[in-house]
Tab-separated table of N, CA and C in Angstrom:
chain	number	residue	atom	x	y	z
P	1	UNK	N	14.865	-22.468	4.126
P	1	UNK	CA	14.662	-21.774	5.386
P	1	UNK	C	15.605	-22.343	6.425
P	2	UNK	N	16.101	-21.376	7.184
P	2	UNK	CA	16.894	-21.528	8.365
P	2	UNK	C	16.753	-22.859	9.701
P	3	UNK	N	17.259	-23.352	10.138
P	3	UNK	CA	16.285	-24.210	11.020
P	3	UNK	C	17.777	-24.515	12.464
P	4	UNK	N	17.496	-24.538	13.598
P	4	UNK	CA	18.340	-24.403	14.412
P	4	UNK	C	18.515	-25.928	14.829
P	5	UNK	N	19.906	-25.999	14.991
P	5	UNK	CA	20.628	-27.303	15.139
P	5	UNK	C	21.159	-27.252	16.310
P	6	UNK	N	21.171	-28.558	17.534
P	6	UNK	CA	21.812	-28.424	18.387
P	6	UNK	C	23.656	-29.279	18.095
P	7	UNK	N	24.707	-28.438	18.698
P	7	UNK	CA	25.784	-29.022	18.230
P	7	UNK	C	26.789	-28.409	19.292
P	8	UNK	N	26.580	-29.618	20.210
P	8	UNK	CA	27.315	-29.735	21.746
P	8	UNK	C	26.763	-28.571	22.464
P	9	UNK	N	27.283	-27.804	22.935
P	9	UNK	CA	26.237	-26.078	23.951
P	9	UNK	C	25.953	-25.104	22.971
P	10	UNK	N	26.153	-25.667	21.625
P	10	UNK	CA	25.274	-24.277	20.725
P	10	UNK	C	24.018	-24.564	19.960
P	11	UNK	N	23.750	-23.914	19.219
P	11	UNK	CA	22.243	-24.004	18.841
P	11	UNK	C	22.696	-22.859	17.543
P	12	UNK	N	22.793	-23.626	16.514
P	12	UNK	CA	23.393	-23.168	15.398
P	12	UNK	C	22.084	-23.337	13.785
P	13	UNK	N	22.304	-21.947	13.595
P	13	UNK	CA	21.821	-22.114	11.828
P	13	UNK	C	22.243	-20.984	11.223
P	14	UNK	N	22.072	-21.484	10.064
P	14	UNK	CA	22.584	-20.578	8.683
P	14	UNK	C	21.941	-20.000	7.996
P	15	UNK	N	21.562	-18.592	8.046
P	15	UNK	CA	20.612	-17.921	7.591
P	15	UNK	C	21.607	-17.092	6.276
P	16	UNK	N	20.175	-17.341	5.020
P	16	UNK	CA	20.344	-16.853	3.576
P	16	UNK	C	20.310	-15.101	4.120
P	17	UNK	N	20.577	-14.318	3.261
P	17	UNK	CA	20.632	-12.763	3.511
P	17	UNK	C	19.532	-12.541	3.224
P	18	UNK	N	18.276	-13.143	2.695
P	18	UNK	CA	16.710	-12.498	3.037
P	18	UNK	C	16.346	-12.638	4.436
P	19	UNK	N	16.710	-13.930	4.938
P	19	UNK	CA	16.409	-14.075	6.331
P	19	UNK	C	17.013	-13.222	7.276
P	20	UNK	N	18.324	-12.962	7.243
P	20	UNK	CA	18.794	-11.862	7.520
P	20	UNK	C	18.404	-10.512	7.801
P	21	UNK	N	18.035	-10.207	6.877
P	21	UNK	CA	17.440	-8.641	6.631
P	21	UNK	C	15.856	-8.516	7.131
P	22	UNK	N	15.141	-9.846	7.369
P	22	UNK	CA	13.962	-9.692	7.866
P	22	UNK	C	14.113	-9.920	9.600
P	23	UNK	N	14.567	-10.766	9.964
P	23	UNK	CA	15.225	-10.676	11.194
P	23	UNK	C	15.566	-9.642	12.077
P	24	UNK	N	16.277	-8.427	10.955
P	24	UNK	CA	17.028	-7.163	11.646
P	24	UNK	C	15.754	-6.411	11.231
P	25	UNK	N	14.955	-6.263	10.343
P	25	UNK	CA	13.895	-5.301	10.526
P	25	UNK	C	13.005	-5.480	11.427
P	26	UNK	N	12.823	-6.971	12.032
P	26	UNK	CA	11.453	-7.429	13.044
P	26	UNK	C	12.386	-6.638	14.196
P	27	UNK	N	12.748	-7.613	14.400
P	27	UNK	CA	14.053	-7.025	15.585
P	27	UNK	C	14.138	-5.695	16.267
P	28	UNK	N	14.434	-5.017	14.964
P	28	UNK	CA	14.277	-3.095	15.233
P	28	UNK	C	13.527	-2.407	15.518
P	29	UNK	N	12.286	-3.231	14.703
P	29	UNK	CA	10.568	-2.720	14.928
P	29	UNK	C	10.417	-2.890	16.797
P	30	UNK	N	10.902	-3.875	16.358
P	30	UNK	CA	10.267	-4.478	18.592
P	30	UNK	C	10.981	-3.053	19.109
P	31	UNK	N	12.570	-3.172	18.942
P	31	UNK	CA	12.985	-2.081	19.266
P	31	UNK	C	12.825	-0.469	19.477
P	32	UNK	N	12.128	-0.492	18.358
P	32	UNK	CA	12.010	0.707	18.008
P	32	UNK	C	10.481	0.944	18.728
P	33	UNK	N	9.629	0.227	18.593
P	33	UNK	CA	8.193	-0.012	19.835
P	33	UNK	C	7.915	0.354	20.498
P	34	UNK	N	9.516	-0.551	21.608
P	34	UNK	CA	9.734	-0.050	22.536
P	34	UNK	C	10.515	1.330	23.937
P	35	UNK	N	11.050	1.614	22.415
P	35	UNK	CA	11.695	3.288	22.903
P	35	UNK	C	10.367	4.351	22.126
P	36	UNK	N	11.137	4.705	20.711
P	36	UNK	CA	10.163	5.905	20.204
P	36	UNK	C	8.874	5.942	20.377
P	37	UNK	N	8.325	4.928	20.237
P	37	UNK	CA	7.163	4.171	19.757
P	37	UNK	C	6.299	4.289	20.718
P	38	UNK	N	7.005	3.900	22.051
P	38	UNK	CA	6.172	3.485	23.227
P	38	UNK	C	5.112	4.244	23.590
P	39	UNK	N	4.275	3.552	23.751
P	39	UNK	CA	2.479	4.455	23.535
P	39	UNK	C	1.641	3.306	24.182
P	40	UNK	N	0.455	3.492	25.721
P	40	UNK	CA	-0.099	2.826	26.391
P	40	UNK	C	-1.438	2.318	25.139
P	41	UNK	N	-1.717	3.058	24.753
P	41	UNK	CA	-2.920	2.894	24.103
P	41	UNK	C	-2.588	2.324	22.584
P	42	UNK	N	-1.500	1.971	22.567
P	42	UNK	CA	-1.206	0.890	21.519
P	42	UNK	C	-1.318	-0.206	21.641
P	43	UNK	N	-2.630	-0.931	20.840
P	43	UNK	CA	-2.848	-2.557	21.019
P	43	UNK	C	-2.149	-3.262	21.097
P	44	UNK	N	-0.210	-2.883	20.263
P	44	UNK	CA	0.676	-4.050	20.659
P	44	UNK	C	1.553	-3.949	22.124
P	45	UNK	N	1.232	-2.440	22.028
P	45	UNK	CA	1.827	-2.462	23.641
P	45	UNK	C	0.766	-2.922	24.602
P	46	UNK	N	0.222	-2.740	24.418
P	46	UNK	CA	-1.082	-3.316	25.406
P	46	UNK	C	-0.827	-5.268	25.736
P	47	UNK	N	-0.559	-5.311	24.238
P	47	UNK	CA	-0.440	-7.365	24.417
P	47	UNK	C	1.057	-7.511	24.750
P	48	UNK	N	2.455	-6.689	24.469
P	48	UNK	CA	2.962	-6.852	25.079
P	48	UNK	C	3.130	-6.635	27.274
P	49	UNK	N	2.629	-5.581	27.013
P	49	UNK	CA	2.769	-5.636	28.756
P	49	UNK	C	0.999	-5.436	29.029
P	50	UNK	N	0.808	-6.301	29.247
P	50	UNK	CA	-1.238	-6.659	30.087
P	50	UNK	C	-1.167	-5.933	30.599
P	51	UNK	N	-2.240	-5.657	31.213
P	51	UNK	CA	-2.746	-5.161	32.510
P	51	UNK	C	-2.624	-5.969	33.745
P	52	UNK	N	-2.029	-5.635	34.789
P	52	UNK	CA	-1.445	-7.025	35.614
P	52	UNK	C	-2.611	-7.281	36.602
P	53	UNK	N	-3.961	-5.820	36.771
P	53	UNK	CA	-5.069	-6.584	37.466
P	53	UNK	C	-6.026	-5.531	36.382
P	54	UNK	N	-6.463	-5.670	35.537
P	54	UNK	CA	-7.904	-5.776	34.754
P	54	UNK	C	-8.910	-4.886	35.213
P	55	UNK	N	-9.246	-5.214	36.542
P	55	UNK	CA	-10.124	-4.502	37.533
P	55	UNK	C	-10.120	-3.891	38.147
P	56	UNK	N	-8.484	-3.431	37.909
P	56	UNK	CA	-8.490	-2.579	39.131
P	56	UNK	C	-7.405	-1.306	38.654
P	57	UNK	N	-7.822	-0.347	38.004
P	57	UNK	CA	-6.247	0.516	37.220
P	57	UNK	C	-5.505	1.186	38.420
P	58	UNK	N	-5.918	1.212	39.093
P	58	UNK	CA	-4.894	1.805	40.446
P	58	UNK	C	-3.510	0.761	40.532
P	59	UNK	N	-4.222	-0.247	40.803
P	59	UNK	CA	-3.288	-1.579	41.361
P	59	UNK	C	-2.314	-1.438	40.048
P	60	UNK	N	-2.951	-1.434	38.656
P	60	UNK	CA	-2.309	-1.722	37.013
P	60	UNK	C	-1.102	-0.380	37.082
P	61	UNK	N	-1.444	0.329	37.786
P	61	UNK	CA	-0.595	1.778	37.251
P	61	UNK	C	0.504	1.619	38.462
P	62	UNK	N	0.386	1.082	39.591
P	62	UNK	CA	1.350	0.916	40.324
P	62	UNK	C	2.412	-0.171	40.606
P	63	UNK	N	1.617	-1.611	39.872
P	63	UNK	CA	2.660	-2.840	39.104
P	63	UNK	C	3.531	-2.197	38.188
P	64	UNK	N	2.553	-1.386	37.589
P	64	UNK	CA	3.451	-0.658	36.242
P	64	UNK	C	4.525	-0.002	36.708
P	65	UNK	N	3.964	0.687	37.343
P	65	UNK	CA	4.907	1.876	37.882
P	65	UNK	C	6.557	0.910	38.260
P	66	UNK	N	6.916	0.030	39.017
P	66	UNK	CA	7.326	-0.818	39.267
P	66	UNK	C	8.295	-1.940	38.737
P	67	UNK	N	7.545	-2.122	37.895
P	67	UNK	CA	8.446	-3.157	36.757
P	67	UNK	C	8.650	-3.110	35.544
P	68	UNK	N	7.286	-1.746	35.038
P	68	UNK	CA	7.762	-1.504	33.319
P	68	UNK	C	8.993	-1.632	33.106
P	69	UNK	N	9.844	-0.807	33.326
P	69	UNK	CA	11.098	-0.360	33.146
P	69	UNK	C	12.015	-1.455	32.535
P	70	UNK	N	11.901	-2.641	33.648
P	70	UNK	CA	12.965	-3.371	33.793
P	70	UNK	C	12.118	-4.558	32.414
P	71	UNK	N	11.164	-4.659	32.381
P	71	UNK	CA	10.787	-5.710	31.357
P	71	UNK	C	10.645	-4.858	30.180
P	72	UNK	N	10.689	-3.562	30.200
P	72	UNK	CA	10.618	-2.898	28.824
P	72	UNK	C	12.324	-3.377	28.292
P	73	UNK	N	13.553	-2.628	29.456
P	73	UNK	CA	14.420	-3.530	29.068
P	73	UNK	C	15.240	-3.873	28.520
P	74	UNK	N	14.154	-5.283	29.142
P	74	UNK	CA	14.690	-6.842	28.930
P	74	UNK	C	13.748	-7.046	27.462
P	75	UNK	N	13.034	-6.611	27.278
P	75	UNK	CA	12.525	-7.084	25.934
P	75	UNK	C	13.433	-6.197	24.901
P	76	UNK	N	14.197	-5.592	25.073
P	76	UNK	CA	14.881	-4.636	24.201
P	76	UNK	C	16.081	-5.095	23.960
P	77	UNK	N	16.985	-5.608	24.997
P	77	UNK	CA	17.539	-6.731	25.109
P	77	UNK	C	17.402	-8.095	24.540
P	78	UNK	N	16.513	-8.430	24.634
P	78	UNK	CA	16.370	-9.715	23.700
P	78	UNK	C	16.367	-9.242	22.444
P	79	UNK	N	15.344	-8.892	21.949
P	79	UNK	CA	15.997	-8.266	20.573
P	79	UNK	C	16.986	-7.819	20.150
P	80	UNK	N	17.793	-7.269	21.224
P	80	UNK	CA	19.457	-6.976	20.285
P	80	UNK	C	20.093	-7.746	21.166
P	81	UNK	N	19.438	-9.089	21.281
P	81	UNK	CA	20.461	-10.152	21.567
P	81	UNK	C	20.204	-11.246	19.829
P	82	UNK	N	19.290	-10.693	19.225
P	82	UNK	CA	18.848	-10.972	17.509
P	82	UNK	C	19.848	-10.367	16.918
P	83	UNK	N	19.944	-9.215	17.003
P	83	UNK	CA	20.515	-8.367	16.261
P	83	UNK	C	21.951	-8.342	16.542
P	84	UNK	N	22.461	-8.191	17.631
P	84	UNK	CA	24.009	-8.448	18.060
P	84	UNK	C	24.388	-10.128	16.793
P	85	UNK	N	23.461	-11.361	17.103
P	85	UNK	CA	23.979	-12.377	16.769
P	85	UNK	C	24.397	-12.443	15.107
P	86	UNK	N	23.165	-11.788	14.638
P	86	UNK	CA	23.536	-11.677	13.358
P	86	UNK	C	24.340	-11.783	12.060
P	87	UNK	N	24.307	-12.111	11.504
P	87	UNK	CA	25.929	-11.563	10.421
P	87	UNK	C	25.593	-9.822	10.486
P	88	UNK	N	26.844	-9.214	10.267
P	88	UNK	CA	26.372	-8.042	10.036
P	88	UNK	C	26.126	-7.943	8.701
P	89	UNK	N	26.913	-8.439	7.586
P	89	UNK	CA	26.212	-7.978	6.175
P	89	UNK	C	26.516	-9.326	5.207
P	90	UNK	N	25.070	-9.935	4.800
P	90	UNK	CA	25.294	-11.590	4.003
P	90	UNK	C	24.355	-12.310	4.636
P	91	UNK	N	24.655	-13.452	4.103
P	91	UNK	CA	24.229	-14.359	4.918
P	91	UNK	C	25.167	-14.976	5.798
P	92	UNK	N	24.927	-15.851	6.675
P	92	UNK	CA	26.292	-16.359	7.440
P	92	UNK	C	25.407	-17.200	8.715
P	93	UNK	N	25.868	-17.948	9.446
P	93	UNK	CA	25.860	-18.779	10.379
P	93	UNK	C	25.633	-18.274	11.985
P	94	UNK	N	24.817	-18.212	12.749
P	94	UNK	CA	24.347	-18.011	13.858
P	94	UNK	C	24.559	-19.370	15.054
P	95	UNK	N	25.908	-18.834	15.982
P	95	UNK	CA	25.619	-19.756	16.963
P	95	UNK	C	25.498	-19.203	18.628
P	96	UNK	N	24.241	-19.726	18.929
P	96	UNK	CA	23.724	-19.196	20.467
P	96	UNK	C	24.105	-20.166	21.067
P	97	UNK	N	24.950	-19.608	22.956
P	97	UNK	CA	24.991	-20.628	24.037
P	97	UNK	C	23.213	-20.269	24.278
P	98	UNK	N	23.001	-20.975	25.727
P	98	UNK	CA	21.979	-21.093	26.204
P	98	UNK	C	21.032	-20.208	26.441
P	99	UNK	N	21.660	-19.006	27.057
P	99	UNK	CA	21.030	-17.533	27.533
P	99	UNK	C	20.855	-16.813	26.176
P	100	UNK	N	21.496	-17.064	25.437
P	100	UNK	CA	21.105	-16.400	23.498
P	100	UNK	C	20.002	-17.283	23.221
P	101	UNK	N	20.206	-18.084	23.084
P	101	UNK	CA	18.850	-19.165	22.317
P	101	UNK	C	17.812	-18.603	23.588
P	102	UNK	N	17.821	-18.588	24.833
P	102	UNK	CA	16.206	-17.877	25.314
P	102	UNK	C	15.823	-16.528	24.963
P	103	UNK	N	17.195	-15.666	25.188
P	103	UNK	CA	16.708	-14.283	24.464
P	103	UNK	C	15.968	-14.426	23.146
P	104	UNK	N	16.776	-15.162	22.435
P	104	UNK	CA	15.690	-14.954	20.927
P	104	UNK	C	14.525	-15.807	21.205
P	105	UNK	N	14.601	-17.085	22.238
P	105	UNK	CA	12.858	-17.493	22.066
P	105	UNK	C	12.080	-16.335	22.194
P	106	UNK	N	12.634	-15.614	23.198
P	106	UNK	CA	11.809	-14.193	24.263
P	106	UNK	C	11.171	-13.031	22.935
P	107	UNK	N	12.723	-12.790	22.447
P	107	UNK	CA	12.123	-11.999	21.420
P	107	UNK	C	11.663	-12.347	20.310
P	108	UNK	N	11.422	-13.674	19.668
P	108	UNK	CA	10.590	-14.005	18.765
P	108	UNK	C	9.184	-13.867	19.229
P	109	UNK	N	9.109	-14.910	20.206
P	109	UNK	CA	7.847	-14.289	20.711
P	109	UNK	C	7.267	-13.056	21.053
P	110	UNK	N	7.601	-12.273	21.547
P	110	UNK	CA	7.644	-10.718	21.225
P	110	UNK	C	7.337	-10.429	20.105
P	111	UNK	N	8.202	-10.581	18.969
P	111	UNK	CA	8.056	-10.035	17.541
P	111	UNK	C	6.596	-10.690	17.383
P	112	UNK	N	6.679	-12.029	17.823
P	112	UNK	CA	5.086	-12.380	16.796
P	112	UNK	C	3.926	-11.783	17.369
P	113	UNK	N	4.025	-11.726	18.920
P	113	UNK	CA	2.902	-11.369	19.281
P	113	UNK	C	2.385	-9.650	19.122
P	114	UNK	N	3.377	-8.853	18.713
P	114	UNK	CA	3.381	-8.078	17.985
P	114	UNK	C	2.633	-7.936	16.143
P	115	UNK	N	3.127	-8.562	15.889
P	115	UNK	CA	3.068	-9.149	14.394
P	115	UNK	C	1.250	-9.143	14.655
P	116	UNK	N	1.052	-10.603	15.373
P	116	UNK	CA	-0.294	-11.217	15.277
P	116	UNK	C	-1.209	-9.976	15.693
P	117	UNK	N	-1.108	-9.207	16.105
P	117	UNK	CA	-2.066	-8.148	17.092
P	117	UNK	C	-2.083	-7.295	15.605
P	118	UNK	N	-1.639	-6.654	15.023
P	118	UNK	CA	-1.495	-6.173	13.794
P	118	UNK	C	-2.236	-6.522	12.530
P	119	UNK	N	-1.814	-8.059	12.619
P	119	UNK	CA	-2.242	-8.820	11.723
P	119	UNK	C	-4.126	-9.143	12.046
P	120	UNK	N	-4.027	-9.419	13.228
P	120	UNK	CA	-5.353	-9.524	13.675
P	120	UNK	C	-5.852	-11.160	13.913
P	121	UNK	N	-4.296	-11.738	14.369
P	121	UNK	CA	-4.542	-13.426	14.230
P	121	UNK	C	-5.194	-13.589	15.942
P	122	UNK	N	-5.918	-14.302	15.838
P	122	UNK	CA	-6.827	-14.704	16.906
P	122	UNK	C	-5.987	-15.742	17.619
P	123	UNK	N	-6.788	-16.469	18.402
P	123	UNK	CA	-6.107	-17.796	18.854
P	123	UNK	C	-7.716	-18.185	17.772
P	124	UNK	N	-7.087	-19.557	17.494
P	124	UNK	CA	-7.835	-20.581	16.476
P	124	UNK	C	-7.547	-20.245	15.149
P	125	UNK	N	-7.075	-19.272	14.993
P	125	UNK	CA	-6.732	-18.713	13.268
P	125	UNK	C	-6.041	-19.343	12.497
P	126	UNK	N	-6.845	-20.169	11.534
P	126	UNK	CA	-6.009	-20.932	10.225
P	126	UNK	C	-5.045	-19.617	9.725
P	127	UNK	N	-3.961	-20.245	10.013
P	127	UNK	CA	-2.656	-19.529	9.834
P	127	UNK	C	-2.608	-19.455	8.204
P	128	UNK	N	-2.595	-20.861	7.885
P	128	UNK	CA	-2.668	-21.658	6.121
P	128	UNK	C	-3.491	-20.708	5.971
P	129	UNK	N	-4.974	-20.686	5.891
P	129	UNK	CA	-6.189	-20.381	5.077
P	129	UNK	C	-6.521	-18.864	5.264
P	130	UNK	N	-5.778	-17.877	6.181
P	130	UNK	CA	-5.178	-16.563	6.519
P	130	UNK	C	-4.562	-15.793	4.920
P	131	UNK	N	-3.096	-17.111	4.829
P	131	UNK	CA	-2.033	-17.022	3.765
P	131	UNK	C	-2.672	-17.045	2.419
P	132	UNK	N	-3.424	-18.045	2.608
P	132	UNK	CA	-4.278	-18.702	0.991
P	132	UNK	C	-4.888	-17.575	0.443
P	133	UNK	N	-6.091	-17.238	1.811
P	133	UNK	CA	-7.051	-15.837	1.083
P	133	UNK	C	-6.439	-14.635	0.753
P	134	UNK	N	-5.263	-14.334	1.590
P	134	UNK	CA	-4.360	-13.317	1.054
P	134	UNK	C	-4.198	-13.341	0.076
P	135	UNK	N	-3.234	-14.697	-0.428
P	135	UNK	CA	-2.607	-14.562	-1.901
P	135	UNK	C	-3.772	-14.394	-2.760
P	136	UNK	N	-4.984	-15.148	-2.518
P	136	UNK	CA	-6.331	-15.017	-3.759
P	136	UNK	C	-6.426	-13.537	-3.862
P	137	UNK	N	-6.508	-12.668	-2.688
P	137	UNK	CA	-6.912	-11.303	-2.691
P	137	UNK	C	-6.572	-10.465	-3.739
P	138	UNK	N	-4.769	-10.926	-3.206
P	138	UNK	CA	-3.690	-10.149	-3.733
P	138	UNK	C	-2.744	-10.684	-3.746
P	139	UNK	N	-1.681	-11.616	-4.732
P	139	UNK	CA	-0.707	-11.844	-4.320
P	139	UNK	C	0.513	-11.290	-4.135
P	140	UNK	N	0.428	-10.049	-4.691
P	140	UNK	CA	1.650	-9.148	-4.110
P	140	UNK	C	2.074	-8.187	-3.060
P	141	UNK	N	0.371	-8.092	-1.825
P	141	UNK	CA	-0.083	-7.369	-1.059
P	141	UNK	C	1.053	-7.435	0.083
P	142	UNK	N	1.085	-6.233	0.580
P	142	UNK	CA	1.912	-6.615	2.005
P	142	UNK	C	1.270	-7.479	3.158
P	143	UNK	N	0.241	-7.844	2.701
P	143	UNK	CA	-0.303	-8.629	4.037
P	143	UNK	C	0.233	-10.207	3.681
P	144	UNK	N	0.404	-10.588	2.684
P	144	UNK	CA	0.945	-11.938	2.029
P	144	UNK	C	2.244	-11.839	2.601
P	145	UNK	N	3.226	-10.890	2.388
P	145	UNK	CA	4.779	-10.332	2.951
P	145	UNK	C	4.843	-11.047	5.090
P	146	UNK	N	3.828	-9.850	5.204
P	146	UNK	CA	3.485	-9.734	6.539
P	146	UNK	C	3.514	-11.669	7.342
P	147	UNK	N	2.195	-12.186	6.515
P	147	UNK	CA	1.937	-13.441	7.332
P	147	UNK	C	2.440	-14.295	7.043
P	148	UNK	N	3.261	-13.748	5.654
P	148	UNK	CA	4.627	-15.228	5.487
P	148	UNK	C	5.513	-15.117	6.659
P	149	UNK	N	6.041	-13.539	6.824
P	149	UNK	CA	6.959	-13.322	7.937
P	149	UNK	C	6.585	-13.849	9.620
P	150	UNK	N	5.277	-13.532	9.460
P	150	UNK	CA	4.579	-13.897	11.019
P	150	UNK	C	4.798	-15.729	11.101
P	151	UNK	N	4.478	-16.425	10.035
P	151	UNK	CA	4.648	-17.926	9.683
P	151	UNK	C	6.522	-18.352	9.954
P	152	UNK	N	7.053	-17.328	8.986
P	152	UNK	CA	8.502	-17.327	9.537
P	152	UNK	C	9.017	-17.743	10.510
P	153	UNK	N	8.484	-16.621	11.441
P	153	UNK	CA	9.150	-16.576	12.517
P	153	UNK	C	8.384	-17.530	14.038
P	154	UNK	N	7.328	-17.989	13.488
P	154	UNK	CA	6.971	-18.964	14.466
P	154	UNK	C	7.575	-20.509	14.049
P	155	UNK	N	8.102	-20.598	12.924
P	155	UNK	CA	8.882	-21.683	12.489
P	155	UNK	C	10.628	-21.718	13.081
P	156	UNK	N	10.682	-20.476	12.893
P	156	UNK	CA	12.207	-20.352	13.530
P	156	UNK	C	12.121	-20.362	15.251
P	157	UNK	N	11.005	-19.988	15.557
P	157	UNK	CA	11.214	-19.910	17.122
P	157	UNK	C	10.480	-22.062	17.479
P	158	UNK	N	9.583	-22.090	16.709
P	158	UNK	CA	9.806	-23.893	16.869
P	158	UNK	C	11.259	-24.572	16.804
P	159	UNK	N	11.746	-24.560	15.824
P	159	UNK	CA	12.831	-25.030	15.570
P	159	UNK	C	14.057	-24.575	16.645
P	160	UNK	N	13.599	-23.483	17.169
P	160	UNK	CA	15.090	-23.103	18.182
P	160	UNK	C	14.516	-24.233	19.768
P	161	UNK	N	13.557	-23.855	19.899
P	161	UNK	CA	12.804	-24.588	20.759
P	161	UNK	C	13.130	-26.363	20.678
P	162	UNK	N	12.734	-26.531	19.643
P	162	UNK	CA	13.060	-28.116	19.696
P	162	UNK	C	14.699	-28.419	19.975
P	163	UNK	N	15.669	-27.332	19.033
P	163	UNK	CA	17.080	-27.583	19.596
P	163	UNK	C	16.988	-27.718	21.114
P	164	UNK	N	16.593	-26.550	21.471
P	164	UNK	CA	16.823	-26.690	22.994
P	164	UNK	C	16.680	-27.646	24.209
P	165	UNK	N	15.355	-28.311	23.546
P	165	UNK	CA	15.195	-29.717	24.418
P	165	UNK	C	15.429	-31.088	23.674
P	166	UNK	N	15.951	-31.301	22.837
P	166	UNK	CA	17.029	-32.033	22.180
P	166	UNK	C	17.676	-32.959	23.494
C-alpha cells in the first residue's frame, strides 16, 4: 500500500495501478454526487453539506442559498485535484506541493464520509470487526470490497496527514 512521504515541499507516493483505479473511481463518484447526482434528500448529501441551523429551515435554506455553490465547488475541486494528480494510465508516483496535499486531505475526507454514510459506519464502529464479519458473511461480497476501500482510504489520508506535519 501507498503511503505519503515528505521530501523537501512535496509529499510524494507511489501508487500500484489497483490503487490507482480505486482512487479515480472514489474520486468520480464524489464527483459525479456532486453534479448529476446532487439530491437534498440524499443521506450523503445531507452529511456532506449539514444543515447549518437544524431548527430553523428558513435560516438552512438561506445559508444554503448562499454558499452551496461555492463549497459544492470546492469539493469538486478537490477531487479533481485526485484525479488531475494521478498517473493517467499504470501505476506511477504522485507528488503534491502544499495546496494539493490539502485538496486531497479535503477530498479524502469527503470520499469517506461519503463511503461511511453508505456503509453505515457510526462513530465507535470497530472498523476491524465491521471487515471480519463481512468476510465470515461473505468473502467475496461487495461490502468486504467497499470497507477495505473505506479502510484504504482513511490510511492514505493518515499517512498524507502525518507527511504534512512532519
Amino acid at each position: 500500500m501507498s503511503m505519503f512521504r515528505r521530501r523537501g515541499d512535496r509529499y510524494v507516493a507511489t501508487f500500484a495501478i489497483d490503487e490507482v483505479r480505486v482512487l479515480r473511481k472514489v474520486a468520480s463518484e464524489v464527483v459525479g454526487l456532486l453534479t448529476d447526482g446532487f439530491d437534498h434528500t440524499d443521506p450523503v448529501v445531507c452529511r456532506l453539506f449539514p444543515e447549518a441551523y437544524p431548527d430553523d429551515a428558513a435560516g438552512t435554506a438561506e445559508f444554503r442559498r448562499y454558499t452551496e455553490g461555492d463549497l459544492k465547488t470546492a469539493k469538486i475541486d478537490q477531487a479533481g485535484a485526485i484525479l488531475a494528480a494521478l498517473p493517467d494510465d499504470g501505476s506511477g508516483e504522485v507528488r503534491l506541493d502544499a495546496e494539493a496535499a490539502e485538496a486531497w486531505l479535503r477530498a479524502l475526507n469527503d470520499a469517506r464520509l461519503a463511503m461511511g454514510v453508505r456503509l453505515e459506519i457510526k462513530d465507535g464502529t470497530d472498523l476491524g470487526a465491521e471487515l471480519d464479519d463481512a468476510v465470515s458473511a461473505d468473502p467475496s461480497s461487495s461490502r468486504v470490497f467497499q470497507l477495505s476501500v473505506y479502510a484504504y482510504l482513511g490510511y492514505l489520508q493518515e499517512s498524507l496527514l502525518n507527511a504534512l506535519i512532519e
